[in-house]
């Protein structure tokens, strides 16, 4: 899969989502939005780093985390990042059915991720480890919870996109919407890699 | 009486909002509201209000709405200030009880920064940035309207707090643990957090919008180094907003969760750490002061060049210094709490980084002075504010450097010296800049000039009143008077200075009255601007008629020089923009939409429900937000074509069509 580079743009036509100037400006705007979201997560990560050891009377990260569900979540989310990439590939080829198919796979993988995460949180709550317990759990819940809320929002967003695709097919507008959605989804994947490393692995090792 | 009525009265109107002065205001607001409704109904203006204003996506109209809100908020914040000064004029005055004094200084600070200065800045952004870069609107007109309505409903939510439920009373910085439920059980702090979250979303969207507008929407030929200075500062300010508001959002949300949902981020128990809030808050807060002042550096750069009839001196250095300030502003936040005790190494670093900012700022001061040097200076009101700004800001900056000296800060921290310092830079830099920009661009926004003689009266009242108010406060700080003190005993040597300061505040109040008189008088009798270029300006907005037609430019200009319009005038090409009738084409314009307004209403309902923990109301608000998002997601009908004939007629009536 080769992405067209800027210097080649003269020779090859731009991908459909960049072809319309107005839609292309919206993609720039979406990158700027992602900047703010990066900073939201950066603030949450720094909060977590500060509060990591403030466990009060509650469990420590090492006592709390179970790596099995976390591995499952990781596999589901990383795979979904690949499938939305395939979706965008087929979108550029103009194959709306393949695009919708891969989006549905992405949604299902995302739902699997959210389901596992909710199950995990409910398990913690049953053990009495809610965010009332300690600052560590407050910081953990808000960091991982914000990510999970983003994924949930992404799932509903993708469902609305499916309706638009079914009605309108692949146009510069719908293509731009799918493309920004894929950027969002990849971004959540990257954030998860950081959560996996700095929260879960770090919690288990340190 | 049924129990829920008692509950409602007890919750909505606790004793803290039943002071006689507040009850008087309640009556005034009800009468004023009824009067407004009656006026709109009698003159059949509801449809006009809805079509022309509430659903508009035109950046010029949004600018007017921002401006009106900002001046109303200046009035509210100013009344708060006068009340504070009245209380402090004499020792042992109990004009307001301590709780009300706390509420008033909290709302004064919050309103002046978030609901006066920010929207005033956005008014200027919206009014001129698209015109300066030769664009027909901002990058995302609908998002722009959403920004405004989120700000407006955030401001309304914040402002109703003093008549319904009680105002926040923890200072504009809202430090925990005092904002925690244990110490502050009323709804006041919920109002603070929710209204700032709602308005902050709008501000973030404005930042994104103007960053993309300045990056992607410039006229052909306008390279980065040919942008007017105000466009540069708009771009840099937008970038600052992008990077500064997320930490604030996180800090506010965590405080809110502590209060509403029992988390323990900033509590004193269960491992919470209040200092984390302070760090996150000032990680936003220090860039915020540059968000407040950089746009006005841009305004001053335009004003000084226009009224000195010279190109801005040292334009490349101005750009470099603005960028330097942008980067440095992220490395100074700890200077707001040196006394936290982070240790000598940390404090030394942040003290030095703070002093470092004085260098690019000093460069800019010299550039403005050298722009005036040898120029033919016109002493208009806008220029007077510019000239008052330079010494005022230099002194405010110098006292800032004094505060950056860590040992001195241990002495001066949270005294009136600090109060005098930041009013010195925020009034001297931001407010003078805002008013300068308002007088400068008023003809472009409204098609008539503000009366100069009245404007100068208002200026001198503001300028003299400012110095009389704040010079004594430096001395009070050195004499040990701390901030947020609701009264003080006699015999500390503070009395005389406080009296002088209060007299100064009255003079500034008179300045505000003169300003409003000036605006109203000029709207009624002001001199029409028929040329479109009343000041002999240099940048592209002056190439358009005043007020500007809906589509801004019938044909997008091509830029060759930095001061594009000035260069066109020098080369006698001012008619180059005049079109032949056959060259006029249909223009694609964004279409009006009620969604931004309804989104604002939904967020208001959500915020109000959460403030009082009335979850059913909050859920109605959330459903409204979801409905707005869904509707705009499926709405592809977002623009319309302005017929070429309409454009032709408009241009012909303005005398801008050839033949």
Short mmCIF file of C-alpha atoms in Angstrom, two decimals, chain A residues 21-22 24-30 32-33 35-37 39-41 43-44 46-48 50-51 54-56 131-136 138-140 142 153 159-161 163-164 168 171 173-174 177, chain B residues 139-140 204 208 211-212 215-217 241-250 253-254 257-258 261-266 269-274 276 280 283 588 629-630 632-636 638-639:
data_model
loop_
_atom_site.label_atom_id
_atom_site.label_comp_id
_atom_site.label_asym_id
_atom_site.label_seq_id
_atom_site.Cartn_x
_atom_site.Cartn_y
_atom_site.Cartn_z
CA UNK A 21 -10.05 21.95 -1.02
CA UNK A 22 -12.76 22.48 1.61
CA UNK A 24 -8.85 18.97 2.83
CA UNK A 25 -9.00 22.02 5.14
CA UNK A 26 -11.27 20.02 7.44
CA UNK A 27 -8.61 17.31 7.64
CA UNK A 28 -6.08 19.96 8.75
CA UNK A 29 -8.59 21.05 11.36
CA UNK A 30 -8.97 17.49 12.56
CA UNK A 32 -5.38 20.32 15.22
CA UNK A 33 -8.16 18.71 17.24
CA UNK A 35 -3.24 17.96 19.09
CA UNK A 36 -5.62 19.05 21.84
CA UNK A 37 -6.54 15.43 22.51
CA UNK A 39 -2.50 17.16 25.40
CA UNK A 40 -5.57 15.94 27.28
CA UNK A 41 -3.98 12.51 27.46
CA UNK A 43 -2.14 15.77 31.27
CA UNK A 44 -3.85 12.57 32.35
CA UNK A 46 1.30 13.08 34.07
CA UNK A 47 -1.42 12.96 36.71
CA UNK A 48 -1.17 9.19 36.74
CA UNK A 50 2.29 11.60 40.09
CA UNK A 51 -0.46 9.57 41.76
CA UNK A 54 -0.58 7.24 46.28
CA UNK A 55 -2.45 4.02 46.97
CA UNK A 56 -3.69 5.01 50.46
CA UNK A 131 -11.98 5.59 42.47
CA UNK A 132 -13.27 6.40 45.95
CA UNK A 133 -10.49 4.19 47.26
CA UNK A 134 -7.31 6.10 46.48
CA UNK A 135 -5.77 8.81 44.35
CA UNK A 136 -3.98 6.10 42.38
CA UNK A 138 -8.82 7.91 40.64
CA UNK A 139 -5.96 8.66 38.26
CA UNK A 140 -6.03 5.16 36.76
CA UNK A 142 -9.81 8.68 34.63
CA UNK A 153 -17.60 7.46 21.02
CA UNK A 159 -22.12 3.56 12.97
CA UNK A 160 -23.37 6.98 11.84
CA UNK A 161 -20.74 6.90 9.08
CA UNK A 163 -25.52 5.03 7.41
CA UNK A 164 -24.03 7.95 5.47
CA UNK A 168 -24.31 8.49 -0.37
CA UNK A 171 -17.91 11.09 -2.20
CA UNK A 173 -17.29 14.45 1.82
CA UNK A 174 -17.96 10.94 3.07
CA UNK A 177 -15.31 11.79 7.20
CA UNK B 139 -12.09 27.87 7.94
CA UNK B 140 -15.07 26.41 9.82
CA UNK B 204 -10.40 25.44 22.11
CA UNK B 208 -8.35 25.31 16.11
CA UNK B 211 -5.01 28.33 13.40
CA UNK B 212 -6.40 26.52 10.35
CA UNK B 215 -2.56 28.46 7.81
CA UNK B 216 -4.85 27.42 4.97
CA UNK B 217 -7.09 30.32 3.97
CA UNK B 241 -4.80 28.03 23.07
CA UNK B 242 -4.39 24.61 21.50
CA UNK B 243 -1.62 23.70 23.90
CA UNK B 244 -2.84 25.50 27.02
CA UNK B 245 -6.52 24.66 27.35
CA UNK B 246 -6.29 20.85 27.61
CA UNK B 247 -4.45 20.91 30.98
CA UNK B 248 -7.08 23.34 32.27
CA UNK B 249 -9.86 21.07 31.04
CA UNK B 250 -8.29 18.13 32.84
CA UNK B 253 -12.83 18.03 35.26
CA UNK B 254 -10.88 16.34 38.06
CA UNK B 257 -15.33 14.76 39.75
CA UNK B 258 -13.97 15.17 43.27
CA UNK B 261 -18.60 11.74 42.08
CA UNK B 262 -16.35 11.29 45.08
CA UNK B 263 -13.00 10.70 43.38
CA UNK B 264 -9.90 11.71 45.30
CA UNK B 265 -7.56 13.64 43.04
CA UNK B 266 -7.13 16.80 45.09
CA UNK B 269 -7.38 12.15 52.32
CA UNK B 270 -6.81 8.92 50.37
CA UNK B 271 -3.56 10.09 48.80
CA UNK B 272 -4.95 13.10 46.94
CA UNK B 273 -2.58 15.97 46.19
CA UNK B 274 -3.89 19.55 45.90
CA UNK B 276 -1.20 18.70 41.35
CA UNK B 280 -1.99 21.74 35.97
CA UNK B 283 0.49 24.95 33.07
CA UNK B 588 -20.34 29.77 -2.28
CA UNK B 629 -24.18 16.22 17.00
CA UNK B 630 -26.23 13.63 15.13
CA UNK B 632 -24.94 18.08 12.11
CA UNK B 633 -23.33 14.73 11.21
CA UNK B 634 -26.10 13.93 8.74
CA UNK B 635 -26.53 17.48 7.49
CA UNK B 636 -24.82 17.87 4.11
CA UNK B 638 -24.31 23.42 4.75
CA UNK B 639 -23.70 26.01 2.05
#
